Short mmCIF file of C-alpha atoms in Angstrom, two decimals:
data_model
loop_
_atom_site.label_atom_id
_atom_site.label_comp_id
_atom_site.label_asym_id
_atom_site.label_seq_id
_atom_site.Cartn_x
_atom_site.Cartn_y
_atom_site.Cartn_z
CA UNK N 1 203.46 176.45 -1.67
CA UNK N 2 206.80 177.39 -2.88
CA UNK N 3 208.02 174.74 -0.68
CA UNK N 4 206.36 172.35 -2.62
CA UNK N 5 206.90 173.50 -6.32
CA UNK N 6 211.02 173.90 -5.54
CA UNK N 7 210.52 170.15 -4.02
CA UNK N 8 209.13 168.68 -7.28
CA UNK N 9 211.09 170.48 -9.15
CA UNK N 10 214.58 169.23 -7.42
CA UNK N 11 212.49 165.66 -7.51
CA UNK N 12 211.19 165.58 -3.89
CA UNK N 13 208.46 163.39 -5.05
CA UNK N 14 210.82 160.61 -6.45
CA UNK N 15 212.93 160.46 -2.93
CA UNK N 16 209.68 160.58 -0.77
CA UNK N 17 208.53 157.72 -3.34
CA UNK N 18 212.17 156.18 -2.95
CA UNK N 19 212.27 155.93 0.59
CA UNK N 20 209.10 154.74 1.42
CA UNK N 21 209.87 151.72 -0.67
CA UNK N 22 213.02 151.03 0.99
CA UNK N 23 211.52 151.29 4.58
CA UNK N 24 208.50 149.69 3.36
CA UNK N 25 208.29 147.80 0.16
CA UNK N 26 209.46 144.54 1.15
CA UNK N 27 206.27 143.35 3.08
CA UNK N 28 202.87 142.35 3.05
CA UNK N 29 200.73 144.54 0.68
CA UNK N 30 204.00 146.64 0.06
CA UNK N 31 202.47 148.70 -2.49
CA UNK N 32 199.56 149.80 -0.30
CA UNK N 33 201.99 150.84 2.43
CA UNK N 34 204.54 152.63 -0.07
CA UNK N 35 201.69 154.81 -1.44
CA UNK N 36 200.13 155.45 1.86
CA UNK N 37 203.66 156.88 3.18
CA UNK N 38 204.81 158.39 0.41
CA UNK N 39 201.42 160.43 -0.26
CA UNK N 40 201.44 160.96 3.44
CA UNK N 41 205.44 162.47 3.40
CA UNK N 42 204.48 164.91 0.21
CA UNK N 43 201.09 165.95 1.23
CA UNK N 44 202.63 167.25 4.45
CA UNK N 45 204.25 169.66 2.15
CA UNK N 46 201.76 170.57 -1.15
CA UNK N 47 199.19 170.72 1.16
CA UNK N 48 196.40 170.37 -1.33
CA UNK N 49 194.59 166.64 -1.62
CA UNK N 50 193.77 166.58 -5.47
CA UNK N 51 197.57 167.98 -6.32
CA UNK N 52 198.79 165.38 -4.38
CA UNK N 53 197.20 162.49 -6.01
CA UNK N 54 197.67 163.55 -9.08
CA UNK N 55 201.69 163.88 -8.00
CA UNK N 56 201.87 160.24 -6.15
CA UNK N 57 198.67 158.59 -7.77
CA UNK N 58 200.11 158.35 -11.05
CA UNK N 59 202.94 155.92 -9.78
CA UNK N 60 201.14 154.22 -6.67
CA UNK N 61 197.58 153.33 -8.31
CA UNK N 62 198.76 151.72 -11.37
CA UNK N 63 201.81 149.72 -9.03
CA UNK N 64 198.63 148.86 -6.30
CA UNK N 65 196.27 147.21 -9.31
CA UNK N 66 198.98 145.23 -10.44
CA UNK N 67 200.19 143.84 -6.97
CA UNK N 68 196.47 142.75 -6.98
CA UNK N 69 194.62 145.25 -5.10
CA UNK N 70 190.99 146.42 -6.83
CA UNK N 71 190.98 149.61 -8.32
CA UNK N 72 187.98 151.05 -5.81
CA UNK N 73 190.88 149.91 -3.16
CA UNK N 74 193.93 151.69 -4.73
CA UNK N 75 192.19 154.67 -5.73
CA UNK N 76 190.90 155.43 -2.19
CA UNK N 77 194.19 154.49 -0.56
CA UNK N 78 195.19 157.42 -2.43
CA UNK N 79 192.76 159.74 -1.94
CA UNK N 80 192.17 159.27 1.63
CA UNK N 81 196.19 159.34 2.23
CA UNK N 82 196.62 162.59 0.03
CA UNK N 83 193.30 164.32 2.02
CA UNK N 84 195.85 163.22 5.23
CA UNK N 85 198.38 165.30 4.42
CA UNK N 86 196.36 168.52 5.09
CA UNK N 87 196.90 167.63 8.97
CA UNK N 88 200.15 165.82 8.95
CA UNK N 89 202.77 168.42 10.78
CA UNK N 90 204.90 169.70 10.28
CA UNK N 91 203.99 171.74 7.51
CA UNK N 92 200.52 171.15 6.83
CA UNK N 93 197.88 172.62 4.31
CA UNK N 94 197.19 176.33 3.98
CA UNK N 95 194.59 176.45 6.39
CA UNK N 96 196.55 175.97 9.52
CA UNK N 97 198.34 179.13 8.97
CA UNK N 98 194.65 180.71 9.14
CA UNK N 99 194.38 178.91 12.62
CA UNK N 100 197.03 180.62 14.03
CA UNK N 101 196.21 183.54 12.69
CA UNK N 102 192.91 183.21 14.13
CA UNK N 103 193.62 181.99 17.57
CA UNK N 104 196.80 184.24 17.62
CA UNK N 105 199.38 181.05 18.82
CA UNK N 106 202.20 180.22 17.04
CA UNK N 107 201.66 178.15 14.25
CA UNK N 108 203.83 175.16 16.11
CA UNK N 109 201.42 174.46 18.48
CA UNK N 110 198.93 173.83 15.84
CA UNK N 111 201.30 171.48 14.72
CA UNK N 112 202.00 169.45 17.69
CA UNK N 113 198.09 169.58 18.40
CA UNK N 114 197.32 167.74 15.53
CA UNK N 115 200.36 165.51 15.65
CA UNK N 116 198.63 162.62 17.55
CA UNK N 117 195.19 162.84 15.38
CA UNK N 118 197.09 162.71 11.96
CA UNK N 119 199.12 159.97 13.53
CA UNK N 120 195.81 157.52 14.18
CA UNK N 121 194.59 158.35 10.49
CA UNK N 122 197.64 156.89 9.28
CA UNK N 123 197.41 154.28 11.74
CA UNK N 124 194.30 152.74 10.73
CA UNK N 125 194.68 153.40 6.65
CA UNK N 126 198.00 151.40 7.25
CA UNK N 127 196.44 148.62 8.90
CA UNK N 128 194.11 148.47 6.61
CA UNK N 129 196.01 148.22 4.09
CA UNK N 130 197.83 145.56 5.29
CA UNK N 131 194.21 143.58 6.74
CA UNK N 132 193.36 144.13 3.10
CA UNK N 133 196.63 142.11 1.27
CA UNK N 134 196.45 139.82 4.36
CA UNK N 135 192.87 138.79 2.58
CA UNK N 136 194.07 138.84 -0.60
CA UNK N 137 197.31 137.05 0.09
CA UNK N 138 199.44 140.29 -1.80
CA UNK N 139 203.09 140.04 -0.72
CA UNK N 140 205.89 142.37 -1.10
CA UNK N 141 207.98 143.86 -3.82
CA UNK N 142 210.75 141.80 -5.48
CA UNK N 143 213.59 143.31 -2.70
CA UNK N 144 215.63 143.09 -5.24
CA UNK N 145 213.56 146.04 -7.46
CA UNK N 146 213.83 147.93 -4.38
CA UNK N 147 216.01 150.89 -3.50
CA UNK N 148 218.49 150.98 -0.77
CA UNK N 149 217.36 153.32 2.12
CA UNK N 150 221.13 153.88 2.71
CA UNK N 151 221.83 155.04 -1.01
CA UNK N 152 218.42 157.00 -1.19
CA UNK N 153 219.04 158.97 2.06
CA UNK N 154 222.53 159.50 0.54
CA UNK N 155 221.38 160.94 -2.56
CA UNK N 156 218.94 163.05 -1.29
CA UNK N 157 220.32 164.03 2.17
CA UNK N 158 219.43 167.67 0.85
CA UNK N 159 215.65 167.30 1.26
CA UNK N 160 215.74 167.62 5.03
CA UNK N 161 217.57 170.65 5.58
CA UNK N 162 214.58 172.71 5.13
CA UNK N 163 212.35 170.34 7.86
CA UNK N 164 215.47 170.94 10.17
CA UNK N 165 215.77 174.92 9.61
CA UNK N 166 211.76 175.18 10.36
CA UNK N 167 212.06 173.02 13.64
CA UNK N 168 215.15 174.97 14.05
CA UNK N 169 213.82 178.12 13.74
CA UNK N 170 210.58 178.17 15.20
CA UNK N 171 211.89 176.29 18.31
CA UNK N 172 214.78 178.46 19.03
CA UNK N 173 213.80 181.93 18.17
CA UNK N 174 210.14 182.10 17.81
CA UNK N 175 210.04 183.05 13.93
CA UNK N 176 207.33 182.86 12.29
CA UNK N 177 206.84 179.58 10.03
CA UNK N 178 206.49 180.89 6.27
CA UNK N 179 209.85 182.72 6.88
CA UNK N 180 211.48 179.83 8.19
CA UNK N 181 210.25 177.39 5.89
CA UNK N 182 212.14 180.18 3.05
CA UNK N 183 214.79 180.23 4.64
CA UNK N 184 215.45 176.62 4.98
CA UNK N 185 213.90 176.58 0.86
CA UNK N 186 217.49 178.92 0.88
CA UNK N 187 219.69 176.76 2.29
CA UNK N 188 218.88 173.80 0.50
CA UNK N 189 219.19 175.77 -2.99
CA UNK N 190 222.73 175.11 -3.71
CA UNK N 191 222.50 171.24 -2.82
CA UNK N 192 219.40 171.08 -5.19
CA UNK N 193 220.92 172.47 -7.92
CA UNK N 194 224.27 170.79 -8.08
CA UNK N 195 223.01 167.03 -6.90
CA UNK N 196 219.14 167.11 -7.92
CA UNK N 197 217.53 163.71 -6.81
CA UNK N 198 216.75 160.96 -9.95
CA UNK N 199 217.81 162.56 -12.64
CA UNK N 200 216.22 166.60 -11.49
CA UNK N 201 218.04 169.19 -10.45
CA UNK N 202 217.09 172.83 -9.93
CA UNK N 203 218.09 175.07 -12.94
CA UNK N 204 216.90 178.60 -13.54
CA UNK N 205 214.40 177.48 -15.84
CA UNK N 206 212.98 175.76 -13.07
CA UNK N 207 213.15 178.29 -10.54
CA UNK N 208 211.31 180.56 -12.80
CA UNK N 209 208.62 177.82 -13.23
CA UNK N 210 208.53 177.34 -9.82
CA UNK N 211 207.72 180.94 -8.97
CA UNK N 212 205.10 181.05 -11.47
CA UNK N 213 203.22 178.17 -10.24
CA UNK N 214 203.59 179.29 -6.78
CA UNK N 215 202.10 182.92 -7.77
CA UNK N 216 198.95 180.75 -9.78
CA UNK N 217 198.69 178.69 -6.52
CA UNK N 218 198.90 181.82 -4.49
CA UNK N 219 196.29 183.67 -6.62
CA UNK N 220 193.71 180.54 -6.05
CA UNK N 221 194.56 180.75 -2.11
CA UNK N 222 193.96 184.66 -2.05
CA UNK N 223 190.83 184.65 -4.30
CA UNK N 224 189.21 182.19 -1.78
CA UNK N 225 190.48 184.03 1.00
CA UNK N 226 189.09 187.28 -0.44
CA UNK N 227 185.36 185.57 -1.49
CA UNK N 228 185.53 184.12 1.86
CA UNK N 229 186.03 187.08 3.93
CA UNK N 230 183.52 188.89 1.53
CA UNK N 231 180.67 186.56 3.05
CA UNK N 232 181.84 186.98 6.60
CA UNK N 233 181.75 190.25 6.05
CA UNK N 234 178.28 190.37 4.78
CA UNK N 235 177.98 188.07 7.80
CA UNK N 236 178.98 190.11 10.45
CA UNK N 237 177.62 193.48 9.30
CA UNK N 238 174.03 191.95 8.65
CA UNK N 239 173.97 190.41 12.29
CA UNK N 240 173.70 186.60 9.97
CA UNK N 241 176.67 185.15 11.69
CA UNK N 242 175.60 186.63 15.85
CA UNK N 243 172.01 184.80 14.36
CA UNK N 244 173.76 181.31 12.83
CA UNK N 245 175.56 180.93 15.77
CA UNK N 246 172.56 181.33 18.16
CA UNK N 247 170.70 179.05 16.26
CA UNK N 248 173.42 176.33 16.53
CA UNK N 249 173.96 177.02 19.99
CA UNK N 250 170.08 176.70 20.21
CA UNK N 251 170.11 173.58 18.28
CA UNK N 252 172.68 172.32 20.78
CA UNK N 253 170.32 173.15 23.49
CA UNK N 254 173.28 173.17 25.54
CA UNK N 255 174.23 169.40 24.22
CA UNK N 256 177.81 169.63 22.81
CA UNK N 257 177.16 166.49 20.91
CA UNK N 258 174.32 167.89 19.22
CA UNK N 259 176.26 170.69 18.31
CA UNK N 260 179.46 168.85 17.17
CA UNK N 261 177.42 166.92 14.69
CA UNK N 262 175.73 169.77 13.40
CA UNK N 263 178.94 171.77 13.11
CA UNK N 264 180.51 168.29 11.76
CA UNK N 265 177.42 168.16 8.71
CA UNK N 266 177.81 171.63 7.93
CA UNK N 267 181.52 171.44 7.07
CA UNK N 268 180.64 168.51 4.68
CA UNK N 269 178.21 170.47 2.89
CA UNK N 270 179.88 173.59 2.83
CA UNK N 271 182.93 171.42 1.50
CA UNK N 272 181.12 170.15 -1.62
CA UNK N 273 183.51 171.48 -4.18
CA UNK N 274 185.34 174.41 -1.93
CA UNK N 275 189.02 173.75 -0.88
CA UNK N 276 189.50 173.31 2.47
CA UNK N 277 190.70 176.66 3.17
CA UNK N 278 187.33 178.28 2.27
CA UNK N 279 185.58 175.78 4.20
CA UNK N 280 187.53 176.99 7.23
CA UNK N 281 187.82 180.01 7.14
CA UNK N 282 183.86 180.24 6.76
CA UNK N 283 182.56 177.51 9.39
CA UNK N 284 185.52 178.83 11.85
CA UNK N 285 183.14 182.30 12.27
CA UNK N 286 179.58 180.90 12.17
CA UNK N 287 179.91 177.15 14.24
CA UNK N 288 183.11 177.75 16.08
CA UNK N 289 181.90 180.84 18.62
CA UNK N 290 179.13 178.46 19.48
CA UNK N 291 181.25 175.52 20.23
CA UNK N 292 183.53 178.01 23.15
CA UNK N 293 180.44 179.18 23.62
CA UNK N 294 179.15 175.76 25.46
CA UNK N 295 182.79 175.61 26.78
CA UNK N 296 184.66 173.85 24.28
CA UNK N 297 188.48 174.77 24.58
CA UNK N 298 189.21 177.02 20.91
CA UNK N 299 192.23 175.03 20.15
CA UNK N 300 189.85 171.99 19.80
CA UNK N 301 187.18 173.83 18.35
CA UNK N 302 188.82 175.41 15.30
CA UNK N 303 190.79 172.00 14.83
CA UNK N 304 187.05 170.10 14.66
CA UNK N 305 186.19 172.33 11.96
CA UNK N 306 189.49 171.84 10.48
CA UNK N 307 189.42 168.04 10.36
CA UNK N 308 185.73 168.06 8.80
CA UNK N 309 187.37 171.05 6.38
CA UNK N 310 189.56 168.56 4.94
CA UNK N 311 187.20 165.51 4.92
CA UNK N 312 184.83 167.04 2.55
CA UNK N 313 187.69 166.52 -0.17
CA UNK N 314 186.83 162.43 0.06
CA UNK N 315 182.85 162.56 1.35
CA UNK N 316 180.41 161.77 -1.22
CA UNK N 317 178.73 163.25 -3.40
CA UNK N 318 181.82 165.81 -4.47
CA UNK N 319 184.68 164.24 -2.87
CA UNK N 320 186.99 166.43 -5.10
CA UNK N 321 190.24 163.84 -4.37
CA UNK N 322 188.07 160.35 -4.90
CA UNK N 323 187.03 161.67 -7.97
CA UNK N 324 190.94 162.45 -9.02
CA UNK N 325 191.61 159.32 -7.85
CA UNK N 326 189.11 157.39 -9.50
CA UNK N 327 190.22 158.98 -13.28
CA UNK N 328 193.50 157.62 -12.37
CA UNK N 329 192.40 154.05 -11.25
CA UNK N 330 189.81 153.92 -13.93
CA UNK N 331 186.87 153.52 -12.10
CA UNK N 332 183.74 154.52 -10.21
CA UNK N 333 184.06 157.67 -8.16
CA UNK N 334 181.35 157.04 -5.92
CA UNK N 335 182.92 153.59 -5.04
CA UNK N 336 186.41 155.25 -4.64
CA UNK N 337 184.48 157.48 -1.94
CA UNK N 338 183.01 155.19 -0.25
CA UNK N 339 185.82 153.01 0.10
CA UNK N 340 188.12 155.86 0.75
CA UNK N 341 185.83 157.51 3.84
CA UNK N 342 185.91 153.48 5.10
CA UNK N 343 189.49 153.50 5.56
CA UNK N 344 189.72 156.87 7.27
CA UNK N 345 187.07 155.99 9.66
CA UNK N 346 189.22 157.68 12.54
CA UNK N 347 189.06 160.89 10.95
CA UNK N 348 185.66 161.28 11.40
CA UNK N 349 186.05 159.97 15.35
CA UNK N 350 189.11 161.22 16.76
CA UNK N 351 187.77 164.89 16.04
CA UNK N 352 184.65 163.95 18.35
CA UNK N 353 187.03 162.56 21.11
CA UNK N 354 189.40 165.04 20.99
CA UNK N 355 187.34 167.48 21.67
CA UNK N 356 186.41 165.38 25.51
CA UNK N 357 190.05 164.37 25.49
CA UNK N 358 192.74 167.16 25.76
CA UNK N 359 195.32 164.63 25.52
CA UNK N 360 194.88 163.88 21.91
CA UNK N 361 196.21 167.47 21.42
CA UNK N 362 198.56 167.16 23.72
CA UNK N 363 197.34 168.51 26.67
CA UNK N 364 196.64 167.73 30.55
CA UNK N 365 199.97 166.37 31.12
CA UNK N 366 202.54 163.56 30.05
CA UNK N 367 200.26 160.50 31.89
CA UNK N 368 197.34 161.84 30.11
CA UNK N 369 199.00 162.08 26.70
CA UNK N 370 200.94 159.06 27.12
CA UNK N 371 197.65 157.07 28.41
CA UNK N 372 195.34 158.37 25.17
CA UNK N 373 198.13 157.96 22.99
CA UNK N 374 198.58 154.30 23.57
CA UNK N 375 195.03 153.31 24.24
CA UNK N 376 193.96 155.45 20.88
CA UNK N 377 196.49 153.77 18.70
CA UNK N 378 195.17 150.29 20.44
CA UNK N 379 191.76 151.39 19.80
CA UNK N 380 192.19 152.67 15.80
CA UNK N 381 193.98 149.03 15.53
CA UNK N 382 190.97 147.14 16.43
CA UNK N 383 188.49 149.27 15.23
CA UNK N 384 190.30 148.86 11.70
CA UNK N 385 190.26 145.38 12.46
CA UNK N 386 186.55 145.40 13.22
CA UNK N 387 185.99 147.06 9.82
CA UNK N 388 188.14 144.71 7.73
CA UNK N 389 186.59 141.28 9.92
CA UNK N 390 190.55 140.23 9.48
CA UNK N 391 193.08 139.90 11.89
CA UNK N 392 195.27 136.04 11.77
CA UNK N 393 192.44 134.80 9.41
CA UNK N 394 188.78 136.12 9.07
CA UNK N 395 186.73 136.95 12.09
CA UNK N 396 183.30 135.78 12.99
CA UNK N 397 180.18 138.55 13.78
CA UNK N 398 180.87 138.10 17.26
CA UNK N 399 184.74 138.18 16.86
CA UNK N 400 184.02 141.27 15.03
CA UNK N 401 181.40 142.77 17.82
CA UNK N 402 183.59 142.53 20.44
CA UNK N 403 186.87 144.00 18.66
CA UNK N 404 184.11 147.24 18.05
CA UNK N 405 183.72 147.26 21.41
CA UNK N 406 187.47 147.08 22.26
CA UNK N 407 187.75 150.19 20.11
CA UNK N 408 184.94 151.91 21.27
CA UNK N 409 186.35 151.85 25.18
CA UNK N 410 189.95 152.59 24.27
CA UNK N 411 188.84 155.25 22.22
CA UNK N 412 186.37 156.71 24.96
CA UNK N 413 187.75 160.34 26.33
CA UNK N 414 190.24 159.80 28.84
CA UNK N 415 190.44 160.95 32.77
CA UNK N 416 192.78 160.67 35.31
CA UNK N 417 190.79 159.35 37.37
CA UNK N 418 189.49 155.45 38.30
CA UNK N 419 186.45 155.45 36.33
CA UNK N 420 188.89 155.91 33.27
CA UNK N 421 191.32 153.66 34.36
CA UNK N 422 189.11 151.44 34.43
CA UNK N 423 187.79 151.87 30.93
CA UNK N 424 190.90 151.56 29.34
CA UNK N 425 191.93 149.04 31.46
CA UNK N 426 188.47 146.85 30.16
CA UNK N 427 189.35 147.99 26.51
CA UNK N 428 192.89 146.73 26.33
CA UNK N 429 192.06 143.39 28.08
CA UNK N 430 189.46 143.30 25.08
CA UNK N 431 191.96 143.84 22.65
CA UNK N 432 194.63 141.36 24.28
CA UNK N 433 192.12 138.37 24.39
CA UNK N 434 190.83 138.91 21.01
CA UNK N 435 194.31 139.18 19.71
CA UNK N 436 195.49 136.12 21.54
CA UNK N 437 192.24 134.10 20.28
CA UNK N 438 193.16 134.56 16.72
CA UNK N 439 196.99 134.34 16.80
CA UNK N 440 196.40 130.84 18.24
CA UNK N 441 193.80 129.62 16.00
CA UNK N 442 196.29 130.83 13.22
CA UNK N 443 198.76 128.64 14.52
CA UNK N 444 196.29 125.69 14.59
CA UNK N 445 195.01 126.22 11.69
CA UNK N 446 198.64 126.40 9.78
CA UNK N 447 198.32 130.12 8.68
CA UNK N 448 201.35 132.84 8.91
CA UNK N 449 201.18 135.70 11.82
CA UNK N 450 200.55 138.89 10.24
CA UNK N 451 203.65 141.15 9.82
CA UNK N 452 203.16 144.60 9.67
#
């Protein structure tokens, strides 16, 4: 949290802002892709989904309306890329560190677990977002209103000496992760306050403001924290919690899919209007025991109940970061979260599959990785495609069937063995001939290739 504050403070926000328009500003639907990079850089850090579209929103939504996205598109861009940031390593939101804690591992393998998962929610609100200006024929930013990556990284080389002190760190002598993360907040100090970045630089004054909304943040985090363990408390002493997770277990009837989704539902309600750390911290004693309990690894199990944690923050009816959104876009809420949970369709999957597929957390070995890596990001690609009926130039019902089905077999749990060889194999040559089909009838048809 500190992190964060000294960051906006020293104008973190501007640089992440800055260099996601360099890298990505000059193509297709260039505002879409700025804001989903940009909110998916500083939500890695502030870690909270509403503060970080109220930090990035204000700048992306109204630049994404004018470029000629609709305001139910721009405002759940936002929101779903903000919610993102909760799982994007390194740093993460709060409730990671309660993982660890929990599981007792270090705090970077929660990281790396969920580095492949966050990476497929990005994947398929990028493509999206691109599908989307493809539609609406939305080109680029003027390059020449653009920053230079080369004089942005320049200017604000600073900003990465903390990311490099935590790898650092936590790689090399096993600290723990909130001491290394102060320690690199140290060694960047000096830089921040005699450059700054845009026109900010760190200054007592700010220091002092940062420590004071760092202890208001830290009072919010410790008050849930403290409610939350009340009820597990109450939980555990009144035999409630032994009980709940019998009756899920029950409910399961030995079905992990049965379970899963109940597990998954009860997140989303429990999430209606509680930060994702409370959500956590409460589901991760009443559904997770049930979920080892039917075998389910605990690594996977606690990150499930993360993942639907943070979802609740764009799931209707409270979907606290559509509705933050949607005041900035200036209009409906409810559309905002519908649009919003549209785009991060994998976030509601890849928890599912992960939980069949060890590789997706980066485990059972570097073909098994490597194979769900590629065939997942294959499989998010034409399942966005699927749900925008876009690709070279609008798809057909049956065009858009089969590019489902493509998704649906790449994304199917992966084992080394034939059987899933074979699967994938079926999925990609899916994806290849569907692909192929519409690049040509592009060309025919006089139309521009897509450019990512």
């Amino acid at each position: 949290m500190f992190f964060g504050r000294i960051l906006q403070i020293s104008g973190g926000a501007e640089y992440f802002t800055d260099i996601s328009s360099a890298s990505f500003g000059r193509y297709r639907g260039g505002t879409g892709k700025v804001e989903v990079v940009a909110s998916a850089l500083f939500g890695t850090i502030s870690g909270s989904a509403v503060a970080n579209v109220m930090s990035t929103g204000i700048i992306t939504i109204p630049n994404m309306k004018k470029a000629g996205y609709s305001p139910q598109t721009a405002g759940a861009v936002e929101a779903v890329s903000s919610t993102g940031g909760q799982i994007m390593p390194p740093v993460m939101g709060a409730a990671a560190f309660l993982m660890a804690e929990n599981l007792q591992i270090r705090y970077a393998e929660v990281a790396l677990a969920a580095l492949i998962p966050s990476l497929l929610f990005y994947v398929s609100i990028f493509v999206q977002v691109d599908l989307e200006a493809a539609r609406r024929r939305i080109g680029g930013i003027d390059p020449s209103e653009l920053p230079r990556a080369g004089q942005v990284f320049r200017k604000g080389w600073f900003f990465l000496i903390p990311f490099l002190v935590l790898f650092g760190l936590m790689a090399a002598v096993d600290i723990q992760a909130e001491r290394a993360i102060l320690l690199g907040v140290a060694a960047m100090l000096p830089f921040a306050a005699s450059l700054g970045y845009a026109g900010k630089r760190l200054t007592l004054r700010g220091m002092w403001e940062a420590l004071i909304a760092t202890g208001r943040d830290a009072v919010d985090i410790i008050v849930i924290c403290a409610v939350a363990g009340a009820v597990i408390g109450l939980l555990n002493i009144s035999g409630l919690s032994l009980s709940l997770s019998l009756a899920l277990a029950k409910l399961g009837q030995g079905n992990v899919m049965l379970l899963l989704i109940a597990v998954a539902v009860m997140c989303l309600i429990l999430g209606m209007g509680l930060p994702t750390t409370g959500v956590y911290l409460l589901v991760a004693v009443i559904a997770a025991p049930s979920l080892v309990q039917l075998g389910v690894a605990p690594l996977a199990a606690h990150m499930f109940v993360f993942f639907f944690g943070c979802l609740s923050m764009i799931t209707p009816p409270v979907a606290m970061a559509a509705f933050a959104a949607a005041h900035i876009a200036q209009t409906s809420p409810v559309q905002v979260a519908l649009t919003a949970c549209r785009l991060g369709w994998p976030a509601f999957a890849v928890p599912f599959i992960f939980v069949f597929s060890p590789g997706l957390l980066m485990g059972g070995g570097p073909l098994v990785v490597s194979v769900s890596l590629l065939a997942a990001c294959a499989g998010v690609w034409m399942g966005s495609v699927a749900f925008a009926g876009h690709l070279a130039r609008d798809l057909s019902w049956v065009a858009r069937g089969v590019a489902a089905l493509s998704s649906a077999l790449l994304l199917y749990p992966f084992e080394a063995d034939l059987s899933g060889m074979v699967v994938k194999l079926s999925g990609g040559a899916l994806c290849v001939a569907i692909a192929a089909s519409q690049f040509r009838q592009a060309r025919e048809a006089g139309t521009d290739r897509p450019a990512l």
